[in-house]
Amino acid sequence: MPWQLVVLAQGLQAQVSAKYLAQIIVMGVQVVGRAFARALRQEFAASRAAADARGRAGHQSAAASNLSGLSLQEAQQILNVSKLSPEEIQKNYEHLFKVNDKSVGGSFYLQSKVVRARERLQEELRIQAQEDREKERMPKT
């Protein structure tokens, strides 16, 4: 009989150990889950605050950045333009596109970046033109 008690005690000890191990795993998952949820809420709040700071036009501009994958500042740096001038954008685009042509030893990656930058700046010009038209339609008080 004593050996049966030893086996029973070992079985109970294994069950208790498994129970504690399971509790530790569940608690760890809960802690990580809460931390992830908190970080996600903070990121959403920061994103919302940044969008609110940009104002209504910022929402359109942010959407354009998301679509093209480039921010306005990045696009301006790529095409080396300081102000949004259609002529300067087109001139710099044509030069950089030719220089980065693969047939003259250029990089297809850089050439595609130049194209995306032009698209982003053209979208920003379109947004500004739309805002100007909306301002003209508003009655002056």
Coordinates of N, CA, C and O in Angstrom, one line a residue:
M1 N 0.8 -1.2 0.0 CA 0.0 0.0 0.0 C 0.8 1.3 0.0 O 0.4 2.2 -0.6
P2 N 2.0 1.3 0.7 CA 2.7 2.6 0.7 C 3.2 3.0 -0.7 O 3.2 4.2 -1.0
W3 N 3.5 2.1 -1.5 CA 4.0 2.5 -2.8 C 2.8 3.1 -3.6 O 3.0 3.9 -4.5
Q4 N 1.6 2.7 -3.4 CA 0.4 3.3 -4.0 C 0.2 4.7 -3.6 O -0.1 5.6 -4.4
L5 N 0.5 5.0 -2.4 CA 0.4 6.4 -1.9 C 1.5 7.3 -2.5 O 1.2 8.4 -2.8
V6 N 2.7 6.7 -2.7 CA 3.8 7.5 -3.3 C 3.4 7.8 -4.7 O 3.6 8.9 -5.2
V7 N 2.8 6.8 -5.5 CA 2.4 7.1 -6.9 C 1.3 8.1 -6.9 O 1.3 9.0 -7.8
L8 N 0.4 8.0 -6.0 CA -0.8 8.9 -6.0 C -0.3 10.3 -5.6 O -0.7 11.3 -6.3
A9 N 0.7 10.4 -4.7 CA 1.3 11.7 -4.3 C 2.0 12.3 -5.5 O 1.9 13.6 -5.8
Q10 N 2.8 11.5 -6.2 CA 3.5 12.0 -7.4 C 2.5 12.5 -8.5 O 2.8 13.5 -9.1
G11 N 1.4 11.8 -8.7 CA 0.4 12.2 -9.7 C -0.2 13.5 -9.3 O -0.4 14.4 -10.1
L12 N -0.5 13.6 -8.0 CA -1.1 14.9 -7.5 C -0.1 16.1 -7.7 O -0.5 17.2 -8.1
Q13 N 1.1 15.8 -7.4 CA 2.1 16.8 -7.5 C 2.3 17.2 -9.0 O 2.4 18.4 -9.3
A14 N 2.2 16.3 -9.9 CA 2.3 16.6 -11.4 C 1.1 17.4 -11.8 O 1.2 18.4 -12.6
Q15 N -0.1 17.1 -11.3 CA -1.3 17.8 -11.6 C -1.2 19.3 -11.1 O -1.6 20.2 -11.8
V16 N -0.7 19.4 -9.9 CA -0.6 20.8 -9.3 C 0.4 21.6 -10.0 O 0.2 22.7 -10.3
S17 N 1.5 20.9 -10.4 CA 2.6 21.6 -11.2 C 2.0 22.1 -12.6 O 2.2 23.2 -13.0
A18 N 1.3 21.2 -13.2 CA 0.7 21.5 -14.5 C -0.4 22.7 -14.3 O -0.4 23.6 -15.2
K19 N -1.1 22.6 -13.2 CA -2.1 23.7 -13.0 C -1.4 25.1 -12.8 O -1.8 26.1 -13.4
Y20 N -0.3 25.1 -12.0 CA 0.4 26.3 -11.8 C 1.1 26.8 -13.1 O 1.1 28.0 -13.4
L21 N 1.6 25.9 -13.9 CA 2.2 26.2 -15.2 C 1.2 26.8 -16.1 O 1.4 27.9 -16.7
A22 N 0.0 26.3 -16.1 CA -1.1 26.8 -17.0 C -1.5 28.2 -16.5 O -1.7 29.1 -17.3
Q23 N -1.6 28.4 -15.1 CA -1.9 29.7 -14.6 C -0.9 30.7 -15.0 O -1.2 31.9 -15.3
I24 N 0.4 30.4 -14.9 CA 1.5 31.3 -15.3 C 1.4 31.7 -16.7 O 1.5 32.8 -17.1
I25 N 1.1 30.7 -17.6 CA 1.0 31.0 -19.0 C -0.2 31.9 -19.3 O -0.1 32.9 -20.0
V26 N -1.3 31.6 -18.7 CA -2.5 32.5 -18.9 C -2.3 33.9 -18.4 O -2.6 34.9 -19.1
M27 N -1.6 34.0 -17.2 CA -1.3 35.4 -16.7 C -0.4 36.1 -17.6 O -0.5 37.3 -17.9
G28 N 0.6 35.4 -18.2 CA 1.6 36.0 -19.1 C 0.9 36.5 -20.3 O 1.2 37.6 -20.8
V29 N 0.0 35.7 -20.9 CA -0.7 36.1 -22.1 C -1.6 37.3 -21.8 O -1.7 38.2 -22.6
Q30 N -2.2 37.3 -20.6 CA -3.1 38.5 -20.3 C -2.3 39.8 -20.2 O -2.7 40.8 -20.6
V31 N -1.1 39.7 -19.5 CA -0.2 40.9 -19.4 C 0.2 41.4 -20.7 O 0.1 42.6 -21.0
V32 N 0.7 40.5 -21.6 CA 1.1 40.9 -22.9 C -0.1 41.5 -23.7 O 0.0 42.5 -24.4
G33 N -1.2 40.8 -23.6 CA -2.4 41.3 -24.3 C -2.8 42.7 -23.9 O -3.2 43.6 -24.7
R34 N -2.8 42.9 -22.6 CA -3.2 44.3 -22.1 C -2.2 45.3 -22.5 O -2.5 46.4 -22.9
A35 N -0.9 45.0 -22.5 CA 0.2 45.9 -22.9 C 0.0 46.2 -24.4 O 0.1 47.4 -24.8
F36 N -0.3 45.2 -25.2 CA -0.5 45.5 -26.7 C -1.7 46.3 -26.9 O -1.7 47.3 -27.7
A37 N -2.8 46.1 -26.2 CA -4.0 46.9 -26.3 C -3.8 48.3 -25.9 O -4.3 49.2 -26.6
R38 N -3.0 48.5 -24.9 CA -2.7 49.9 -24.4 C -1.9 50.6 -25.4 O -2.1 51.8 -25.8
A39 N -0.9 49.9 -26.0 CA 0.0 50.5 -27.0 C -0.8 50.9 -28.3 O -0.6 51.9 -28.9
L40 N -1.7 50.0 -28.6 CA -2.6 50.2 -29.8 C -3.5 51.5 -29.6 O -3.6 52.3 -30.5
R41 N -4.1 51.6 -28.4 CA -4.9 52.7 -28.1 C -4.1 54.0 -28.1 O -4.6 55.0 -28.6
Q42 N -2.9 54.0 -27.6 CA -2.0 55.2 -27.6 C -1.7 55.6 -29.0 O -1.7 56.7 -29.4
E43 N -1.4 54.6 -29.9 CA -1.1 54.9 -31.3 C -2.3 55.5 -32.0 O -2.1 56.4 -32.8
F44 N -3.5 54.9 -31.8 CA -4.6 55.5 -32.4 C -4.9 56.9 -31.9 O -5.2 57.8 -32.7
A45 N -4.7 57.2 -30.6 CA -4.9 58.5 -30.1 C -3.9 59.5 -30.7 O -4.2 60.6 -31.1
A46 N -2.6 59.1 -30.8 CA -1.6 59.9 -31.4 C -1.9 60.2 -32.8 O -1.7 61.3 -33.3
S47 N -2.3 59.2 -33.5 CA -2.6 59.4 -35.0 C -3.8 60.3 -35.1 O -3.8 61.2 -36.0
R48 N -4.8 60.2 -34.3 CA -6.0 61.0 -34.4 C -5.6 62.5 -34.0 O -6.0 63.4 -34.7
A49 N -4.8 62.6 -33.0 CA -4.3 64.0 -32.6 C -3.5 64.6 -33.8 O -3.7 65.8 -34.0
A50 N -2.7 63.9 -34.4 CA -1.9 64.4 -35.5 C -2.8 64.8 -36.7 O -2.6 65.9 -37.3
A51 N -3.8 64.0 -37.0 CA -4.7 64.3 -38.0 C -5.5 65.6 -37.7 O -5.8 66.4 -38.6
D52 N -6.0 65.7 -36.4 CA -6.7 66.8 -36.0 C -5.9 68.1 -36.1 O -6.4 69.2 -36.5
A53 N -4.6 68.0 -35.8 CA -3.7 69.1 -35.8 C -3.5 69.6 -37.3 O -3.4 70.8 -37.5
R54 N -3.6 68.7 -38.2 CA -3.4 69.2 -39.6 C -4.7 69.8 -40.1 O -4.7 70.5 -41.2
G55 N -5.8 69.6 -39.5 CA -7.1 70.2 -39.9 C -7.7 69.4 -41.1 O -7.3 68.3 -41.4
R56 N -8.7 70.0 -41.6 CA -9.5 69.3 -42.7 C -8.7 69.0 -43.9 O -8.8 67.9 -44.4
A57 N -7.9 69.9 -44.3 CA -7.1 69.7 -45.5 C -6.0 68.6 -45.2 O -5.6 67.9 -46.1
G58 N -5.6 68.5 -44.0 CA -4.7 67.5 -43.6 C -5.2 66.1 -43.8 O -4.4 65.2 -44.1
H59 N -6.5 65.9 -43.6 CA -7.1 64.6 -43.8 C -6.9 64.2 -45.3 O -6.5 63.0 -45.6
Q60 N -7.1 65.1 -46.2 CA -7.0 64.7 -47.6 C -5.5 64.5 -47.9 O -5.2 63.6 -48.7
S61 N -4.7 65.3 -47.4 CA -3.2 65.2 -47.6 C -2.7 63.9 -47.0 O -1.9 63.2 -47.6
A62 N -3.2 63.5 -45.8 CA -2.8 62.3 -45.2 C -3.2 61.1 -46.0 O -2.5 60.1 -46.2
A63 N -4.4 61.2 -46.6 CA -5.0 60.1 -47.4 C -4.1 60.0 -48.7 O -3.8 58.8 -49.1
A64 N -3.7 61.1 -49.2 CA -2.8 61.0 -50.4 C -1.5 60.4 -50.1 O -0.9 59.7 -50.9
S65 N -1.0 60.7 -48.9 CA 0.3 60.1 -48.5 C 0.2 58.6 -48.3 O 1.1 57.9 -48.7
N66 N -1.0 58.2 -47.8 CA -1.2 56.7 -47.6 C -1.3 56.0 -49.0 O -0.8 54.9 -49.1
L67 N -1.9 56.7 -49.9 CA -2.1 56.1 -51.2 C -0.8 55.9 -52.0 O -0.5 54.9 -52.6
S68 N 0.0 57.0 -51.9 CA 1.3 57.0 -52.7 C 2.4 56.4 -51.9 O 3.4 56.0 -52.5
G69 N 2.3 56.3 -50.6 CA 3.4 55.7 -49.8 C 4.4 56.7 -49.5 O 5.5 56.4 -48.9
L70 N 4.3 58.0 -49.9 CA 5.2 59.0 -49.6 C 4.5 60.2 -48.9 O 3.4 60.5 -49.3
S71 N 5.2 60.8 -48.0 CA 4.7 62.0 -47.4 C 5.0 63.2 -48.4 O 5.8 63.0 -49.3
L72 N 4.4 64.3 -48.2 CA 4.6 65.5 -49.0 C 6.1 65.9 -48.9 O 6.7 66.2 -49.9
Q73 N 6.6 65.9 -47.7 CA 8.0 66.3 -47.5 C 9.0 65.3 -48.2 O 10.0 65.8 -48.9
E74 N 8.7 64.0 -48.2 CA 9.6 63.1 -48.9 C 9.5 63.3 -50.4 O 10.6 63.3 -51.1
A75 N 8.3 63.5 -50.9 CA 8.2 63.8 -52.3 C 8.9 65.0 -52.8 O 9.6 65.0 -53.8
Q76 N 8.9 66.1 -51.9 CA 9.6 67.3 -52.3 C 11.1 67.1 -52.2 O 11.8 67.6 -53.1
Q77 N 11.6 66.3 -51.3 CA 13.0 66.0 -51.2 C 13.5 65.2 -52.4 O 14.5 65.4 -53.0
I78 N 12.7 64.2 -52.8 CA 13.1 63.3 -53.9 C 13.2 64.2 -55.2 O 14.2 64.0 -56.0
L79 N 12.2 65.0 -55.5 CA 12.3 65.8 -56.7 C 13.0 67.2 -56.5 O 13.1 68.0 -57.4
N80 N 13.5 67.4 -55.3 CA 14.3 68.6 -55.0 C 13.5 69.9 -55.3 O 14.0 70.8 -56.1
V81 N 12.3 70.0 -54.8 CA 11.5 71.2 -55.0 C 11.1 71.7 -53.6 O 10.8 71.0 -52.7
S82 N 11.2 73.0 -53.5 CA 10.9 73.6 -52.2 C 9.4 74.1 -52.1 O 8.8 74.1 -51.0
K83 N 8.9 74.6 -53.2 CA 7.5 75.0 -53.3 C 6.8 74.2 -54.4 O 7.4 73.6 -55.3
L84 N 5.5 74.1 -54.2 CA 4.7 73.3 -55.2 C 4.4 74.1 -56.5 O 3.4 74.8 -56.6
S85 N 5.4 74.0 -57.4 CA 5.2 74.7 -58.7 C 5.2 73.6 -59.7 O 6.1 72.8 -59.9
P86 N 4.1 73.5 -60.5 CA 3.9 72.5 -61.5 C 5.1 72.4 -62.5 O 5.5 71.4 -62.9
E87 N 5.6 73.6 -62.9 CA 6.7 73.7 -63.8 C 8.0 73.1 -63.3 O 8.7 72.3 -63.9
E88 N 8.3 73.5 -62.0 CA 9.5 73.0 -61.4 C 9.4 71.5 -61.1 O 10.4 70.7 -61.3
I89 N 8.2 71.0 -60.7 CA 8.0 69.6 -60.5 C 8.3 68.8 -61.8 O 9.0 67.8 -61.8
Q90 N 7.7 69.3 -62.9 CA 7.8 68.6 -64.1 C 9.3 68.6 -64.7 O 9.8 67.6 -65.1
K91 N 9.9 69.8 -64.5 CA 11.3 69.9 -65.0 C 12.2 68.9 -64.2 O 13.0 68.2 -64.8
N92 N 12.1 68.9 -62.9 CA 12.9 68.0 -62.1 C 12.6 66.6 -62.3 O 13.5 65.7 -62.3
Y93 N 11.3 66.3 -62.5 CA 10.9 64.9 -62.8 C 11.5 64.4 -64.0 O 12.1 63.3 -64.1
E94 N 11.4 65.2 -65.1 CA 12.0 64.7 -66.4 C 13.5 64.5 -66.3 O 14.0 63.5 -66.8
H95 N 14.2 65.4 -65.6 CA 15.6 65.2 -65.5 C 16.0 63.9 -64.7 O 16.8 63.1 -65.1
L96 N 15.3 63.8 -63.5 CA 15.6 62.6 -62.7 C 15.2 61.3 -63.3 O 15.8 60.3 -63.1
F97 N 14.1 61.4 -64.0 CA 13.6 60.1 -64.7 C 14.6 59.7 -65.8 O 15.0 58.5 -65.8
K98 N 15.1 60.6 -66.5 CA 16.1 60.3 -67.6 C 17.4 59.8 -67.0 O 18.0 58.8 -67.4
V99 N 17.9 60.5 -65.9 CA 19.2 60.1 -65.3 C 19.1 58.7 -64.7 O 20.1 58.0 -64.7
N100 N 17.9 58.3 -64.2 CA 17.8 57.0 -63.5 C 17.2 56.0 -64.5 O 16.9 54.9 -64.0
D101 N 17.2 56.2 -65.8 CA 16.8 55.2 -66.7 C 17.7 54.0 -66.7 O 19.0 54.2 -66.7
K102 N 17.2 52.9 -66.7 CA 18.0 51.6 -66.6 C 18.9 51.5 -67.8 O 20.0 51.0 -67.7
S103 N 18.5 52.0 -69.0 CA 19.3 51.8 -70.2 C 20.6 52.7 -70.1 O 21.5 52.4 -70.9
V104 N 20.6 53.7 -69.3 CA 21.9 54.5 -69.1 C 22.6 54.2 -67.8 O 23.3 55.0 -67.3
G105 N 22.3 53.0 -67.2 CA 22.9 52.6 -66.0 C 22.3 53.1 -64.8 O 22.9 53.0 -63.7
G106 N 21.1 53.6 -64.9 CA 20.3 54.1 -63.7 C 19.7 52.9 -62.9 O 19.8 51.8 -63.2
S107 N 18.9 53.3 -61.9 CA 18.2 52.4 -61.1 C 16.7 52.4 -61.3 O 16.1 53.5 -61.2
F108 N 16.1 51.3 -61.5 CA 14.7 51.2 -61.7 C 14.0 51.6 -60.4 O 13.0 52.3 -60.4
Y109 N 14.6 51.2 -59.3 CA 14.0 51.6 -58.0 C 13.9 53.1 -57.8 O 12.9 53.6 -57.4
L110 N 15.0 53.8 -58.1 CA 15.1 55.2 -57.9 C 14.1 55.9 -58.9 O 13.4 56.8 -58.6
Q111 N 14.0 55.3 -60.1 CA 13.1 55.8 -61.1 C 11.7 55.7 -60.7 O 10.9 56.7 -60.8
S112 N 11.4 54.6 -60.0 CA 10.0 54.4 -59.6 C 9.7 55.4 -58.4 O 8.6 55.9 -58.3
K113 N 10.7 55.7 -57.6 CA 10.6 56.6 -56.5 C 10.3 58.0 -57.1 O 9.5 58.8 -56.5
V114 N 11.0 58.4 -58.1 CA 10.8 59.7 -58.8 C 9.3 59.8 -59.3 O 8.7 60.8 -59.2
V115 N 8.8 58.7 -59.9 CA 7.5 58.7 -60.4 C 6.5 58.8 -59.3 O 5.5 59.6 -59.4
R116 N 6.7 58.1 -58.2 CA 5.7 58.2 -57.0 C 5.8 59.6 -56.4 O 4.8 60.1 -56.0
A117 N 7.0 60.2 -56.4 CA 7.1 61.5 -55.8 C 6.3 62.5 -56.7 O 5.6 63.4 -56.2
R118 N 6.4 62.4 -58.0 CA 5.7 63.3 -58.9 C 4.2 63.1 -58.7 O 3.4 64.1 -58.6
E119 N 3.7 61.9 -58.6 CA 2.3 61.6 -58.4 C 1.8 62.2 -57.1 O 0.7 62.8 -57.1
R120 N 2.6 62.1 -56.1 CA 2.2 62.6 -54.7 C 2.1 64.1 -54.8 O 1.2 64.7 -54.3
L121 N 3.1 64.8 -55.5 CA 3.1 66.3 -55.6 C 1.9 66.7 -56.4 O 1.3 67.7 -56.1
Q122 N 1.6 66.0 -57.5 CA 0.5 66.3 -58.4 C -0.8 66.2 -57.6 O -1.7 67.0 -57.7
E123 N -0.9 65.2 -56.7 CA -2.1 65.0 -55.9 C -2.3 66.2 -54.9 O -3.4 66.7 -54.7
E124 N -1.2 66.6 -54.4 CA -1.2 67.7 -53.4 C -1.6 69.0 -54.2 O -2.4 69.8 -53.6
L125 N -1.1 69.2 -55.4 CA -1.6 70.4 -56.2 C -3.1 70.3 -56.5 O -3.8 71.3 -56.4
R126 N -3.6 69.1 -56.7 CA -5.0 68.9 -57.0 C -5.8 69.2 -55.7 O -6.8 69.9 -55.8
I127 N -5.3 68.8 -54.6 CA -6.0 69.1 -53.3 C -6.0 70.6 -53.0 O -7.1 71.1 -52.7
Q128 N -4.9 71.3 -53.3 CA -4.9 72.7 -53.1 C -5.8 73.4 -54.0 O -6.5 74.4 -53.6
A129 N -5.9 73.0 -55.3 CA -6.8 73.6 -56.2 C -8.2 73.4 -55.8 O -9.0 74.4 -55.9
Q130 N -8.5 72.3 -55.3 CA -9.9 72.0 -54.9 C -10.3 72.9 -53.7 O -11.4 73.4 -53.6
E131 N -9.3 73.0 -52.7 CA -9.6 73.9 -51.6 C -9.8 75.3 -52.0 O -10.6 76.1 -51.5
D132 N -9.0 75.8 -53.0 CA -9.1 77.2 -53.5 C -10.5 77.4 -54.1 O -11.1 78.4 -53.9
R133 N -11.0 76.4 -54.9 CA -12.3 76.5 -55.5 C -13.4 76.5 -54.4 O -14.3 77.3 -54.5
E134 N -13.2 75.7 -53.4 CA -14.2 75.7 -52.3 C -14.2 77.1 -51.5 O -15.3 77.6 -51.1
K135 N -13.0 77.7 -51.4 CA -13.0 79.0 -50.7 C -13.6 80.0 -51.5 O -14.3 81.0 -51.0
E136 N -13.5 80.0 -52.8 CA -14.1 81.0 -53.7 C -15.7 80.8 -53.7 O -16.4 81.8 -53.8
R137 N -16.2 79.6 -53.5 CA -17.6 79.4 -53.5 C -18.3 79.9 -52.2 O -19.4 80.2 -52.2
M138 N -17.5 79.9 -51.1 CA -18.0 80.3 -49.9 C -18.4 81.8 -49.9 O -17.6 82.6 -50.4
P139 N -19.6 82.1 -49.4 CA -20.0 83.6 -49.4 C -19.1 84.4 -48.4 O -18.8 83.9 -47.4
K140 N -18.7 85.5 -48.9 CA -17.9 86.4 -48.0 C -18.8 87.2 -47.1 O -19.8 87.8 -47.6
T141 N -18.4 87.2 -45.9 CA -19.2 88.0 -44.9 C -18.5 89.2 -44.4 O -17.4 89.4 -44.4

